[in-house]
Coordinates of C-alpha atoms in Angstrom, one line a residue:
M1 CA -60.9 91.3 -142.8
L2 CA -64.1 91.1 -144.9
G3 CA -65.5 94.4 -146.1
G4 CA -68.8 95.6 -144.7
Y5 CA -68.4 93.7 -141.5
A6 CA -67.0 95.2 -138.3
G7 CA -65.4 91.8 -137.9
K8 CA -66.4 90.8 -134.3
I9 CA -69.4 89.4 -132.4
L10 CA -69.6 90.5 -128.8
W11 CA -70.8 87.9 -126.2
V12 CA -71.7 89.1 -122.8
D13 CA -72.4 86.7 -119.9
L14 CA -74.6 88.5 -117.5
T15 CA -74.3 85.8 -114.8
T16 CA -70.5 85.9 -114.6
R17 CA -70.3 89.6 -115.8
Q18 CA -67.6 88.6 -118.3
W19 CA -67.5 89.3 -122.0
R20 CA -65.6 88.0 -125.0
T21 CA -65.4 88.5 -128.8
E22 CA -65.7 86.1 -131.7
V23 CA -64.1 86.7 -135.1
V24 CA -66.4 86.9 -138.1
T25 CA -65.3 84.4 -140.7
E26 CA -66.0 84.3 -144.5
E27 CA -67.8 81.0 -143.9
M28 CA -70.3 82.7 -141.6
A29 CA -70.7 85.5 -144.1
R30 CA -71.2 83.2 -147.0
K31 CA -73.6 80.8 -145.3
W32 CA -75.7 83.2 -143.2
I33 CA -74.9 86.7 -144.5
G34 CA -75.5 88.5 -141.2
G35 CA -78.4 90.1 -139.4
S36 CA -81.4 87.8 -139.3
G37 CA -79.3 85.0 -140.9
W38 CA -76.9 85.0 -138.0
A39 CA -79.8 85.0 -135.6
A40 CA -81.0 81.8 -137.4
A41 CA -77.6 80.3 -137.1
I42 CA -76.9 81.1 -133.4
V43 CA -80.3 81.0 -131.5
P44 CA -81.1 77.3 -132.3
K45 CA -77.5 76.3 -131.4
M46 CA -77.7 78.1 -128.0
V47 CA -81.3 77.8 -126.9
P48 CA -82.9 74.3 -126.3
A49 CA -86.4 73.9 -127.5
S50 CA -87.5 73.2 -123.9
A51 CA -85.9 76.4 -122.6
D52 CA -88.0 78.8 -120.5
P53 CA -88.0 82.0 -122.6
L54 CA -87.7 84.0 -119.3
G55 CA -85.0 81.7 -117.9
P56 CA -81.2 81.9 -118.1
E57 CA -81.0 79.4 -120.9
N58 CA -82.6 81.8 -123.4
I59 CA -80.4 84.4 -125.1
L60 CA -81.1 87.8 -126.5
G61 CA -79.2 88.7 -129.6
F62 CA -78.8 91.9 -131.6
F63 CA -77.6 91.3 -135.1
T64 CA -76.6 93.9 -137.7
G65 CA -75.9 93.1 -141.4
P66 CA -72.9 93.6 -143.6
L67 CA -74.6 96.7 -145.1
T68 CA -75.7 98.2 -141.8
G69 CA -74.0 101.5 -141.1
T70 CA -72.6 101.8 -144.6
M71 CA -73.5 104.2 -147.4
V72 CA -76.1 101.8 -148.8
P73 CA -79.5 103.5 -148.6
S74 CA -81.9 102.5 -145.9
S75 CA -79.4 100.2 -144.2
G76 CA -79.9 101.5 -140.7
R77 CA -81.5 98.3 -139.4
H78 CA -80.8 95.3 -137.2
S79 CA -82.6 92.3 -135.9
V80 CA -83.3 91.2 -132.3
A81 CA -83.9 87.5 -131.6
G82 CA -84.4 84.8 -129.0
K83 CA -87.1 82.3 -128.0
S84 CA -90.3 84.3 -127.7
P85 CA -91.8 84.7 -124.2
L86 CA -95.2 85.4 -125.9
T87 CA -95.5 82.5 -128.3
G88 CA -92.8 80.0 -127.0
I89 CA -91.4 79.6 -130.5
W90 CA -89.1 81.7 -132.8
G91 CA -89.0 85.3 -131.7
E92 CA -87.6 88.0 -133.8
A93 CA -88.1 91.7 -134.4
S94 CA -86.5 94.0 -136.9
V95 CA -85.9 97.7 -136.1
G96 CA -84.6 100.8 -137.8
G97 CA -83.3 104.0 -136.3
S98 CA -79.7 104.5 -135.4
W99 CA -78.8 102.0 -132.7
G100 CA -77.7 99.2 -135.2
K101 CA -75.4 101.6 -137.0
A102 CA -73.9 102.7 -133.7
L103 CA -73.2 99.1 -132.6
K104 CA -71.5 98.6 -136.0
H105 CA -69.4 101.7 -135.5
A106 CA -68.5 100.6 -132.0
G107 CA -66.8 97.7 -133.7
Y108 CA -69.3 94.9 -133.4
D109 CA -71.5 93.1 -135.9
A110 CA -73.6 91.5 -133.2
L111 CA -74.2 91.5 -129.4
I112 CA -75.4 88.4 -127.7
L113 CA -76.6 88.4 -124.1
T114 CA -76.5 85.1 -122.1
G115 CA -77.3 84.3 -118.5
Q116 CA -79.1 86.6 -116.1
A117 CA -78.0 89.5 -113.9
T118 CA -79.0 89.4 -110.2
E119 CA -79.8 93.1 -110.1
P120 CA -80.8 95.8 -112.7
V121 CA -77.9 96.7 -115.0
Y122 CA -77.2 98.5 -118.3
L123 CA -74.5 98.0 -120.8
W124 CA -72.1 100.6 -122.0
I125 CA -70.3 99.7 -125.2
N126 CA -67.7 102.2 -126.4
E127 CA -65.5 100.5 -129.0
E128 CA -63.0 98.5 -126.9
T129 CA -64.7 99.4 -123.6
V130 CA -67.5 97.0 -122.5
E131 CA -69.0 97.7 -119.1
I132 CA -71.9 96.2 -117.1
R133 CA -73.1 99.0 -114.9
P134 CA -75.7 99.1 -112.1
A135 CA -79.1 100.4 -113.3
G136 CA -81.1 100.5 -110.0
S137 CA -81.6 104.3 -110.4
L138 CA -82.8 103.8 -114.0
W139 CA -85.3 101.1 -113.2
G140 CA -88.8 102.4 -113.6
L141 CA -88.0 105.1 -116.2
D142 CA -89.9 105.0 -119.5
T143 CA -88.2 104.7 -122.9
Y144 CA -88.3 108.4 -123.5
E145 CA -86.8 109.3 -120.1
I146 CA -84.0 106.8 -120.1
E147 CA -82.2 108.0 -123.2
E148 CA -81.3 111.3 -121.6
A149 CA -80.4 109.6 -118.3
V150 CA -78.1 107.1 -119.9
R151 CA -76.4 109.7 -122.1
E152 CA -75.6 111.7 -119.0
Q153 CA -73.7 108.7 -117.6
T154 CA -72.0 107.6 -120.9
H155 CA -71.7 109.9 -123.9
P156 CA -73.9 112.7 -125.2
K157 CA -74.1 111.0 -128.7
A158 CA -74.6 107.4 -127.4
E159 CA -77.5 105.5 -129.0
V160 CA -79.7 103.8 -126.4
C161 CA -81.8 100.7 -126.7
S162 CA -84.0 100.1 -123.7
I163 CA -87.1 98.5 -122.1
G164 CA -89.9 100.4 -120.4
P165 CA -91.8 99.5 -117.3
A166 CA -93.7 96.8 -119.1
G167 CA -90.5 95.0 -120.0
E168 CA -89.3 95.3 -116.4
R169 CA -92.5 93.6 -115.3
L170 CA -92.0 90.8 -117.9
A171 CA -95.1 91.7 -119.8
R172 CA -95.1 89.2 -122.7
I173 CA -96.0 92.0 -125.2
A174 CA -93.1 94.1 -124.2
G175 CA -90.5 95.3 -126.8
L176 CA -87.1 97.0 -127.0
F177 CA -87.1 100.6 -128.1
T178 CA -84.4 102.9 -129.5
D179 CA -84.0 106.5 -130.7
G180 CA -85.8 108.1 -127.7
R181 CA -88.9 110.1 -128.6
E182 CA -88.8 108.9 -132.2
G183 CA -89.8 105.5 -130.8
R184 CA -88.2 103.0 -133.1
A185 CA -89.3 99.6 -131.8
A186 CA -88.3 96.0 -132.0
A187 CA -91.8 95.4 -130.5
R188 CA -93.0 92.0 -131.7
C189 CA -92.7 88.7 -129.9
G190 CA -92.2 90.0 -126.3
L191 CA -88.5 90.3 -126.6
G192 CA -88.5 93.1 -124.1
A193 CA -89.5 90.6 -121.5
I194 CA -86.3 88.6 -122.2
A195 CA -84.3 91.8 -121.4
G196 CA -86.4 92.3 -118.3
S197 CA -85.8 88.7 -117.2
K198 CA -82.1 89.3 -117.6
K199 CA -82.5 92.6 -115.7
V200 CA -81.0 94.6 -118.6
K201 CA -82.6 98.0 -118.6
A202 CA -80.7 99.5 -121.4
I203 CA -77.7 99.1 -123.8
A204 CA -75.8 102.3 -124.8
V205 CA -73.4 102.2 -127.7
Y206 CA -71.1 104.6 -129.3
G207 CA -68.2 104.4 -131.7
Q208 CA -66.5 106.0 -134.7
K209 CA -65.2 102.9 -136.6
N210 CA -66.5 103.0 -140.1
P211 CA -66.8 99.4 -141.5
P212 CA -64.3 98.9 -144.4
L213 CA -65.7 98.7 -147.9
V214 CA -63.7 96.7 -150.5
H215 CA -64.8 98.5 -153.6
K216 CA -66.0 101.8 -152.1
E217 CA -65.8 104.1 -155.1
E218 CA -67.7 101.7 -157.4
L219 CA -70.3 101.1 -154.7
L220 CA -70.8 104.8 -154.3
K221 CA -71.2 105.1 -158.0
R222 CA -73.9 102.4 -158.1
I223 CA -75.7 104.0 -155.2
K224 CA -75.8 107.4 -156.7
A225 CA -77.2 106.0 -159.9
A226 CA -80.0 104.2 -157.9
L227 CA -81.0 107.1 -155.5
P228 CA -83.1 109.3 -157.8
A229 CA -85.5 106.4 -158.7
I230 CA -85.7 105.4 -155.0
K231 CA -86.6 108.9 -153.9
E232 CA -89.1 109.5 -156.8
R233 CA -90.9 106.2 -156.3
T234 CA -91.2 106.6 -152.5
K235 CA -92.4 110.2 -152.4
G236 CA -95.8 109.1 -150.9
L237 CA -94.0 107.5 -147.9
A238 CA -91.9 110.7 -147.5
N239 CA -94.9 112.9 -147.6
F240 CA -97.3 111.0 -145.3
G241 CA -95.3 108.1 -143.8
T242 CA -97.0 104.7 -143.5
A243 CA -100.0 106.6 -142.1
G244 CA -100.7 107.5 -145.8
L245 CA -101.8 103.9 -146.3
V246 CA -104.9 104.2 -144.2
I247 CA -107.3 105.4 -146.8
P248 CA -106.1 103.3 -149.8
C249 CA -106.0 100.2 -147.6
E250 CA -109.5 100.8 -146.3
Q251 CA -110.7 101.2 -149.8
L252 CA -109.2 97.9 -150.9
G253 CA -110.6 96.0 -147.9
D254 CA -107.1 95.7 -146.5
F255 CA -107.9 97.2 -143.1
P256 CA -109.1 95.7 -139.8
V257 CA -112.6 96.9 -138.8
K258 CA -114.4 96.0 -135.6
N259 CA -112.0 93.2 -134.5
W260 CA -111.7 92.0 -138.1
S261 CA -115.5 91.4 -138.4
L262 CA -116.5 94.1 -140.9
G263 CA -115.3 95.2 -144.3
S264 CA -115.5 98.9 -144.5
W265 CA -115.0 102.0 -142.4
E266 CA -114.8 104.9 -144.8
E267 CA -115.6 107.9 -142.6
G268 CA -113.4 106.6 -139.8
A269 CA -110.4 106.0 -142.0
Q270 CA -110.7 109.6 -143.4
K271 CA -110.5 110.9 -139.8
I272 CA -107.4 109.0 -138.8
S273 CA -105.5 109.2 -142.1
G274 CA -101.9 110.4 -142.7
V275 CA -103.3 113.5 -144.4
Q276 CA -105.1 114.4 -141.2
M277 CA -102.0 113.8 -139.1
A278 CA -100.0 116.0 -141.4
E279 CA -102.5 118.8 -141.2
K280 CA -103.1 118.7 -137.5
F281 CA -100.1 117.5 -135.6
L282 CA -97.0 117.1 -137.8
T283 CA -93.9 119.0 -136.7
G284 CA -91.4 117.2 -138.9
R285 CA -90.2 113.9 -140.2
F286 CA -87.2 111.7 -139.3
H287 CA -85.0 109.3 -141.1
C288 CA -83.5 106.0 -139.9
A289 CA -79.8 105.9 -140.4
G290 CA -78.9 106.1 -144.1
C291 CA -82.4 106.4 -145.2
P292 CA -83.3 108.7 -148.2
I293 CA -87.0 108.3 -147.6
G294 CA -87.8 109.6 -144.1
C295 CA -91.1 108.0 -143.4
G296 CA -91.0 108.7 -139.7
R297 CA -93.5 111.3 -138.4
R298 CA -92.7 113.8 -135.6
I299 CA -95.9 115.1 -134.0
A300 CA -97.0 117.3 -131.1
I301 CA -100.4 117.9 -129.5
N302 CA -100.4 121.2 -127.6
Q303 CA -104.0 121.5 -126.6
S304 CA -107.0 119.3 -125.5
R305 CA -107.0 116.5 -123.0
Y306 CA -104.1 114.9 -124.8
A307 CA -101.8 117.9 -124.7
G308 CA -98.2 117.0 -124.1
V309 CA -97.8 114.3 -126.8
N310 CA -94.4 115.0 -128.4
G311 CA -92.5 112.4 -130.4
G312 CA -93.0 109.7 -133.1
G313 CA -96.4 109.5 -134.5
P314 CA -98.4 106.3 -135.0
E315 CA -97.5 104.1 -137.9
Y316 CA -100.1 102.5 -140.2
E317 CA -100.3 99.3 -138.2
T318 CA -101.1 101.3 -135.0
L319 CA -103.7 103.3 -136.7
G320 CA -105.3 100.1 -138.0
V321 CA -105.5 98.2 -134.8
F322 CA -106.2 101.2 -132.5
G323 CA -108.5 102.9 -135.0
G324 CA -110.4 100.5 -137.3
A325 CA -110.2 97.3 -135.1
C326 CA -111.5 99.3 -132.1
L327 CA -113.7 101.7 -134.2
I328 CA -112.0 104.7 -132.7
D329 CA -111.9 107.7 -135.1
D330 CA -110.3 110.2 -132.6
L331 CA -106.9 110.7 -134.0
E332 CA -105.7 112.7 -131.0
A333 CA -106.6 109.8 -128.7
I334 CA -104.8 107.3 -131.0
C335 CA -101.7 109.5 -131.0
Y336 CA -101.8 109.6 -127.2
A337 CA -102.3 105.9 -126.9
N338 CA -99.4 105.3 -129.3
E339 CA -97.1 107.5 -127.1
L340 CA -98.2 105.6 -124.0
C341 CA -97.2 102.3 -125.6
N342 CA -93.8 103.7 -126.7
R343 CA -93.1 105.0 -123.2
Y344 CA -94.3 101.8 -121.5
G345 CA -92.4 99.8 -124.1
I346 CA -95.2 97.6 -125.4
D347 CA -96.2 96.4 -128.9
T348 CA -99.0 98.5 -130.3
I349 CA -100.0 95.7 -132.7
D350 CA -100.7 93.3 -129.9
A351 CA -102.1 96.0 -127.6
G352 CA -104.7 97.1 -130.2
N353 CA -105.8 93.6 -131.1
L354 CA -106.1 92.7 -127.4
V355 CA -108.3 95.7 -126.8
A356 CA -110.5 94.9 -129.8
F357 CA -110.8 91.3 -128.6
S358 CA -111.7 92.5 -125.1
I359 CA -114.5 94.8 -126.4
E360 CA -116.1 92.1 -128.4
A361 CA -115.7 89.6 -125.6
F362 CA -117.3 92.0 -123.2
E363 CA -120.1 92.7 -125.6
K364 CA -120.8 88.9 -125.8
G365 CA -120.6 88.3 -122.1
V366 CA -117.4 86.4 -122.1
I367 CA -115.7 89.1 -120.1
S368 CA -117.7 90.9 -117.3
K369 CA -117.3 94.0 -115.2
Q370 CA -116.0 91.7 -112.5
D371 CA -113.0 90.9 -114.8
T372 CA -112.5 94.5 -115.8
G373 CA -112.7 96.0 -112.3
G374 CA -116.0 97.7 -113.1
R375 CA -114.8 99.2 -116.4
E376 CA -117.3 99.0 -119.3
L377 CA -115.6 98.2 -122.6
K378 CA -117.1 100.0 -125.6
W379 CA -116.5 100.2 -129.3
G380 CA -115.3 103.6 -130.5
D381 CA -114.5 104.7 -126.9
P382 CA -111.0 106.3 -126.5
D383 CA -111.2 105.8 -122.7
T384 CA -111.5 102.1 -123.2
L385 CA -108.4 102.0 -125.3
I386 CA -106.4 104.4 -123.2
G387 CA -107.5 102.8 -119.9
L388 CA -106.6 99.3 -120.9
I389 CA -103.2 100.4 -122.3
K390 CA -102.4 102.2 -119.0
E391 CA -103.2 99.0 -117.2
M392 CA -101.1 96.9 -119.5
G393 CA -98.1 99.2 -119.2
E394 CA -98.4 99.5 -115.4
G395 CA -99.3 95.8 -114.7
Q396 CA -102.6 96.6 -113.1
G397 CA -106.2 95.3 -113.3
F398 CA -107.5 93.6 -116.4
G399 CA -104.7 95.1 -118.5
A400 CA -102.2 93.0 -116.6
V401 CA -104.1 89.9 -117.8
L402 CA -104.1 91.3 -121.4
A403 CA -100.4 92.0 -121.3
E404 CA -99.7 88.3 -121.2
G405 CA -101.0 88.0 -124.7
F406 CA -103.3 85.7 -126.6
P407 CA -101.7 82.4 -125.6
A408 CA -102.4 83.2 -121.9
L409 CA -105.9 84.4 -122.7
A410 CA -106.6 81.2 -124.6
K411 CA -105.9 79.2 -121.4
R412 CA -108.2 81.6 -119.4
Y413 CA -111.1 81.9 -121.8
G414 CA -110.8 78.9 -124.1
D415 CA -112.9 78.8 -127.3
A416 CA -113.8 82.5 -127.1
V417 CA -110.2 83.3 -127.9
K418 CA -110.2 80.8 -130.8
E419 CA -113.3 82.7 -132.1
M420 CA -112.4 86.3 -131.4
G421 CA -108.6 86.4 -130.8
I422 CA -107.2 87.2 -134.3
A423 CA -103.7 85.7 -134.1
V424 CA -101.5 82.9 -135.6
K425 CA -99.3 80.9 -133.3
G426 CA -100.1 83.3 -130.5
L427 CA -98.9 86.5 -132.3
S428 CA -101.7 88.9 -133.3
F429 CA -102.4 90.2 -136.8
P430 CA -100.7 93.3 -138.2
A431 CA -103.2 95.6 -139.9
H432 CA -103.3 93.8 -143.2
E433 CA -106.2 91.5 -144.2
P434 CA -105.8 88.0 -145.7
R435 CA -109.3 88.3 -147.2
A436 CA -108.0 91.2 -149.3
Y437 CA -104.8 89.5 -150.5
N438 CA -104.8 85.8 -150.7
S439 CA -101.0 85.6 -150.4
I440 CA -101.2 87.2 -147.0
A441 CA -103.2 84.1 -145.8
V442 CA -100.2 81.9 -146.7
G443 CA -97.7 84.3 -145.3
Y444 CA -99.4 84.7 -141.9
A445 CA -99.9 80.9 -141.6
T446 CA -96.3 80.0 -142.3
A447 CA -94.3 83.0 -140.9
N448 CA -91.9 81.7 -138.4
R449 CA -92.7 84.2 -135.7
G450 CA -96.5 84.0 -136.1
A451 CA -98.8 86.4 -138.0
C452 CA -96.4 88.7 -139.8
H453 CA -96.8 90.6 -143.1
L454 CA -93.1 91.4 -143.2
E455 CA -91.8 87.8 -143.4
A456 CA -93.1 87.7 -147.0
F457 CA -94.3 91.2 -147.7
S458 CA -96.1 89.4 -150.6
H459 CA -99.1 91.6 -150.9
T460 CA -96.9 94.3 -152.5
F461 CA -96.6 91.9 -155.5
E462 CA -100.4 91.7 -155.6
R463 CA -100.7 95.5 -155.6
N464 CA -98.1 97.6 -157.2
V465 CA -94.6 96.0 -157.3
S466 CA -93.2 93.7 -160.0
M467 CA -90.1 91.6 -159.5
P468 CA -88.8 89.9 -162.7
D469 CA -86.0 88.4 -160.6
L470 CA -88.7 86.3 -159.0
G471 CA -90.6 85.8 -162.2
I472 CA -93.2 88.4 -161.3
N473 CA -93.3 90.6 -164.4
Q474 CA -96.4 92.5 -163.3
P475 CA -98.5 92.7 -160.1
L476 CA -100.6 89.6 -159.6
D477 CA -104.4 89.2 -159.1
R478 CA -104.9 89.5 -155.4
F479 CA -107.9 87.3 -155.3
A480 CA -106.3 84.5 -157.4
S481 CA -104.9 81.5 -155.5
E482 CA -103.0 79.4 -158.0
G483 CA -99.3 80.1 -157.8
K484 CA -99.6 82.0 -154.5
G485 CA -98.0 79.3 -152.4
M486 CA -94.9 79.4 -154.6
M487 CA -94.8 83.2 -154.7
V488 CA -95.0 83.5 -150.9
A489 CA -92.1 81.1 -150.4
Q490 CA -90.0 83.1 -152.9
A491 CA -91.0 86.3 -151.3
Q492 CA -90.1 85.0 -147.8
N493 CA -86.7 84.0 -149.1
L494 CA -86.1 87.5 -150.4
M495 CA -87.3 89.1 -147.1
M496 CA -84.8 86.9 -145.3
V497 CA -82.1 88.5 -147.4
F498 CA -83.4 92.1 -146.6
D499 CA -83.3 91.3 -142.9
S500 CA -79.8 89.8 -143.1
I501 CA -78.0 92.5 -145.1
A502 CA -79.9 94.4 -143.2
A503 CA -81.9 97.0 -145.1
C504 CA -85.4 98.4 -145.1
K505 CA -88.0 96.6 -147.3
F506 CA -89.4 99.9 -148.5
L507 CA -86.5 99.7 -151.0
L508 CA -88.7 97.4 -153.0
F509 CA -91.0 100.4 -153.8
G510 CA -87.9 102.1 -155.0
G511 CA -87.1 99.4 -157.6
V512 CA -84.3 97.7 -155.6
T513 CA -84.1 94.0 -156.8
P514 CA -82.1 90.9 -155.7
T515 CA -79.7 91.7 -158.6
I516 CA -79.0 95.1 -157.3
I517 CA -78.6 93.9 -153.7
S518 CA -76.1 91.2 -154.8
E519 CA -74.1 93.9 -156.6
W520 CA -74.0 96.2 -153.5
L521 CA -73.2 93.3 -151.2
S522 CA -70.3 92.1 -153.5
L523 CA -68.8 95.5 -153.8
A524 CA -69.1 96.2 -150.0
T525 CA -67.8 92.8 -148.8
G526 CA -65.5 91.6 -151.5
V527 CA -67.4 88.3 -151.4
E528 CA -69.0 87.6 -154.8
W529 CA -72.7 87.2 -154.7
N530 CA -75.4 86.8 -157.4
K531 CA -79.1 86.8 -157.1
V532 CA -79.4 83.0 -157.2
D533 CA -76.9 82.5 -154.3
L534 CA -78.5 85.3 -152.3
L535 CA -82.0 83.8 -152.6
K536 CA -80.7 80.3 -151.8
C537 CA -79.2 81.8 -148.6
G538 CA -82.6 83.3 -147.8
E539 CA -84.1 79.9 -148.2
R540 CA -81.6 78.4 -145.9
I541 CA -82.3 81.0 -143.2
F542 CA -86.1 80.6 -143.4
N543 CA -85.8 76.8 -143.2
Q544 CA -83.4 77.0 -140.2
K545 CA -86.0 79.0 -138.3
R546 CA -88.7 76.5 -139.3
L547 CA -86.5 73.7 -137.8
F548 CA -86.3 75.6 -134.5
N549 CA -90.1 75.8 -134.5
I550 CA -90.5 72.2 -135.3
H551 CA -88.4 71.3 -132.3
C552 CA -90.8 73.5 -130.3
G553 CA -93.7 71.4 -131.6
I554 CA -94.9 73.4 -134.6
S555 CA -96.3 71.6 -137.7
R556 CA -99.1 72.0 -140.2
K557 CA -101.7 72.0 -137.5
D558 CA -100.4 75.4 -136.5
D559 CA -100.1 76.8 -140.0
T560 CA -103.6 78.1 -140.0
L561 CA -105.7 81.2 -139.5
P562 CA -108.7 82.0 -137.3
E563 CA -112.0 80.7 -138.5
R564 CA -113.3 84.3 -138.8
I565 CA -110.8 84.9 -141.6
L566 CA -111.3 81.6 -143.4
K567 CA -115.1 81.3 -143.2
Q568 CA -116.7 84.7 -142.6
P569 CA -116.9 87.0 -145.6
R570 CA -116.6 90.7 -144.6
G571 CA -119.8 91.7 -146.5
S572 CA -118.7 95.1 -147.6
G573 CA -115.8 97.1 -148.8
G574 CA -113.1 96.3 -151.3
A575 CA -112.9 92.6 -150.4
A576 CA -116.5 91.9 -149.5
T577 CA -116.8 88.3 -150.5
N578 CA -113.3 86.8 -150.8
L579 CA -112.3 84.0 -148.5
P580 CA -108.7 82.7 -148.9
P581 CA -108.5 79.0 -149.9
L582 CA -105.7 78.4 -147.4
E583 CA -105.3 74.6 -147.5
A584 CA -104.9 74.4 -151.3
M585 CA -102.3 77.2 -151.2
L586 CA -100.6 75.6 -148.3
D587 CA -100.2 72.3 -150.3
E588 CA -98.6 74.3 -153.1
Y589 CA -96.4 76.1 -150.6
Y590 CA -95.2 73.0 -148.9
S591 CA -94.5 71.3 -152.3
F592 CA -92.4 74.2 -153.5
R593 CA -90.6 74.4 -150.2
G594 CA -89.6 70.8 -150.4
W595 CA -91.5 70.1 -147.1
D596 CA -93.7 67.1 -146.5
A597 CA -97.5 67.2 -146.1
N598 CA -97.2 68.0 -142.4
G599 CA -94.9 71.0 -143.0
I600 CA -91.6 69.3 -142.1
P601 CA -88.6 70.0 -144.4
T602 CA -87.5 66.8 -146.1
E603 CA -84.0 65.3 -145.6
A604 CA -83.3 66.0 -149.3
K605 CA -84.2 69.7 -148.8
L606 CA -82.1 70.0 -145.7
R607 CA -79.1 68.3 -147.4
E608 CA -79.5 70.7 -150.3
L609 CA -79.4 73.7 -148.0
G610 CA -76.5 72.4 -145.9
L611 CA -78.6 72.0 -142.8
M612 CA -77.8 68.3 -142.2

């Protein structure tokens, strides 16, 4: 058996209530690595482009990597994938925590759900035992409540992945959540609605099978040598979590303000920063499995109208879209809204952008009190944010409309969404600004799941990370455009590798390079890798996802950004005047990718990658 891998993929047919296993081969490992790569290999093969994302033809896959659950630092991650109910194209979300490690230790590299159950169920996977159990009594529980309830019925140390009430109602911004109150989330693309459509409330896993490592002692030696630098270089994340990015990002102009229309919000950013969270509400920090950094924040609010908040604190993205995008500087209210989203099981990034859109649309008369049930939507108003989130989570009022996401809103409100809905391919922006880093513009436009900073993570190379393995010997000028198309493509290939092995991308800040990853992967699996082969594999994975999207109708016409981002300078802050020259960068990107002018991979490129 290959090292690193558990050696089996678990297939569960919810319609027939049968399950089977598939042996992991060296060919699968070499061509697709694991994790996100296996998602790219399996989803297009199983799901027709015409499939209804909420129908039985869609699948929901959970994919660990060969390094998940091993001693490799920050390798407690897995990917979830299927056709997105929100966007109708490639849907994928990566999540940390401990659930992926538990699946691996139960003896499986991946779990793939097919078909649909006729009544609510949950899965209990305990090594050789796979059970589909009734979940009628669990239906309606939130994602904090269900962990304890499922553990009582399975094992006290079981790791639980679940949907909340929003996923049960098939809200298209619903995600899948793990780790109970710590609120680790595979939130993007509405994948929780797929689970809801299959009537799967939760998946509990437990096992004690450590994956074999071919050269264990040498791997341990290499890891011990790398750990001091990783810990030293990521101290900021350890101290303040991703919330520590709020102030520096606002200063650089890399922060959403008033639905992405303004450039600065200095006083507001100070009030919702990671420093403020640490001083007022922090009770501890938590680590995803195998992580030496520990960027997770545990918080509690014991007084005020928001008393009772107790769990994972808001991440940078949430602070950006709940705070800056909505002009809300009440940190307690944001923490409460974040916990509501975690409990309901909805994506905070989409939720915050949808609220910001709604406030602007209300202000401009596109949305009226008749739409909102008499509610007045106001900038800087915590009650507007919290009220709409409650409605989204509970499927009531105007919030039920918002929970369908920007594609549905575009059908309802037309050009207003094109003007004020800040999204790409139907997926709303994370809290990083393309006018602050030109590479983000290319990354958002071409990311396979829609607007996503993590498919390229390229702005790190325009700020404080160098990568000689990619020819980036020092951080690049963020406002330059030449070479950015090529850089983004290379960065996307590298990120496919991270999501396939699967490890946290914050390792970049710790100095982990493709060369180091190839060494770790070779020692763990016994399959020889080098950085060239690894990045070529990343390129194959990215192109395979692009092919799925092309079959769904995606082309250059969709690789674009809202006009607000391309044509309206922000006017203040650290990126006051820059507008990203997207079309020129896109031409360079397509050329480097080996795609034609319409964004379609050429036959020569597909043959080169073994995709024909």
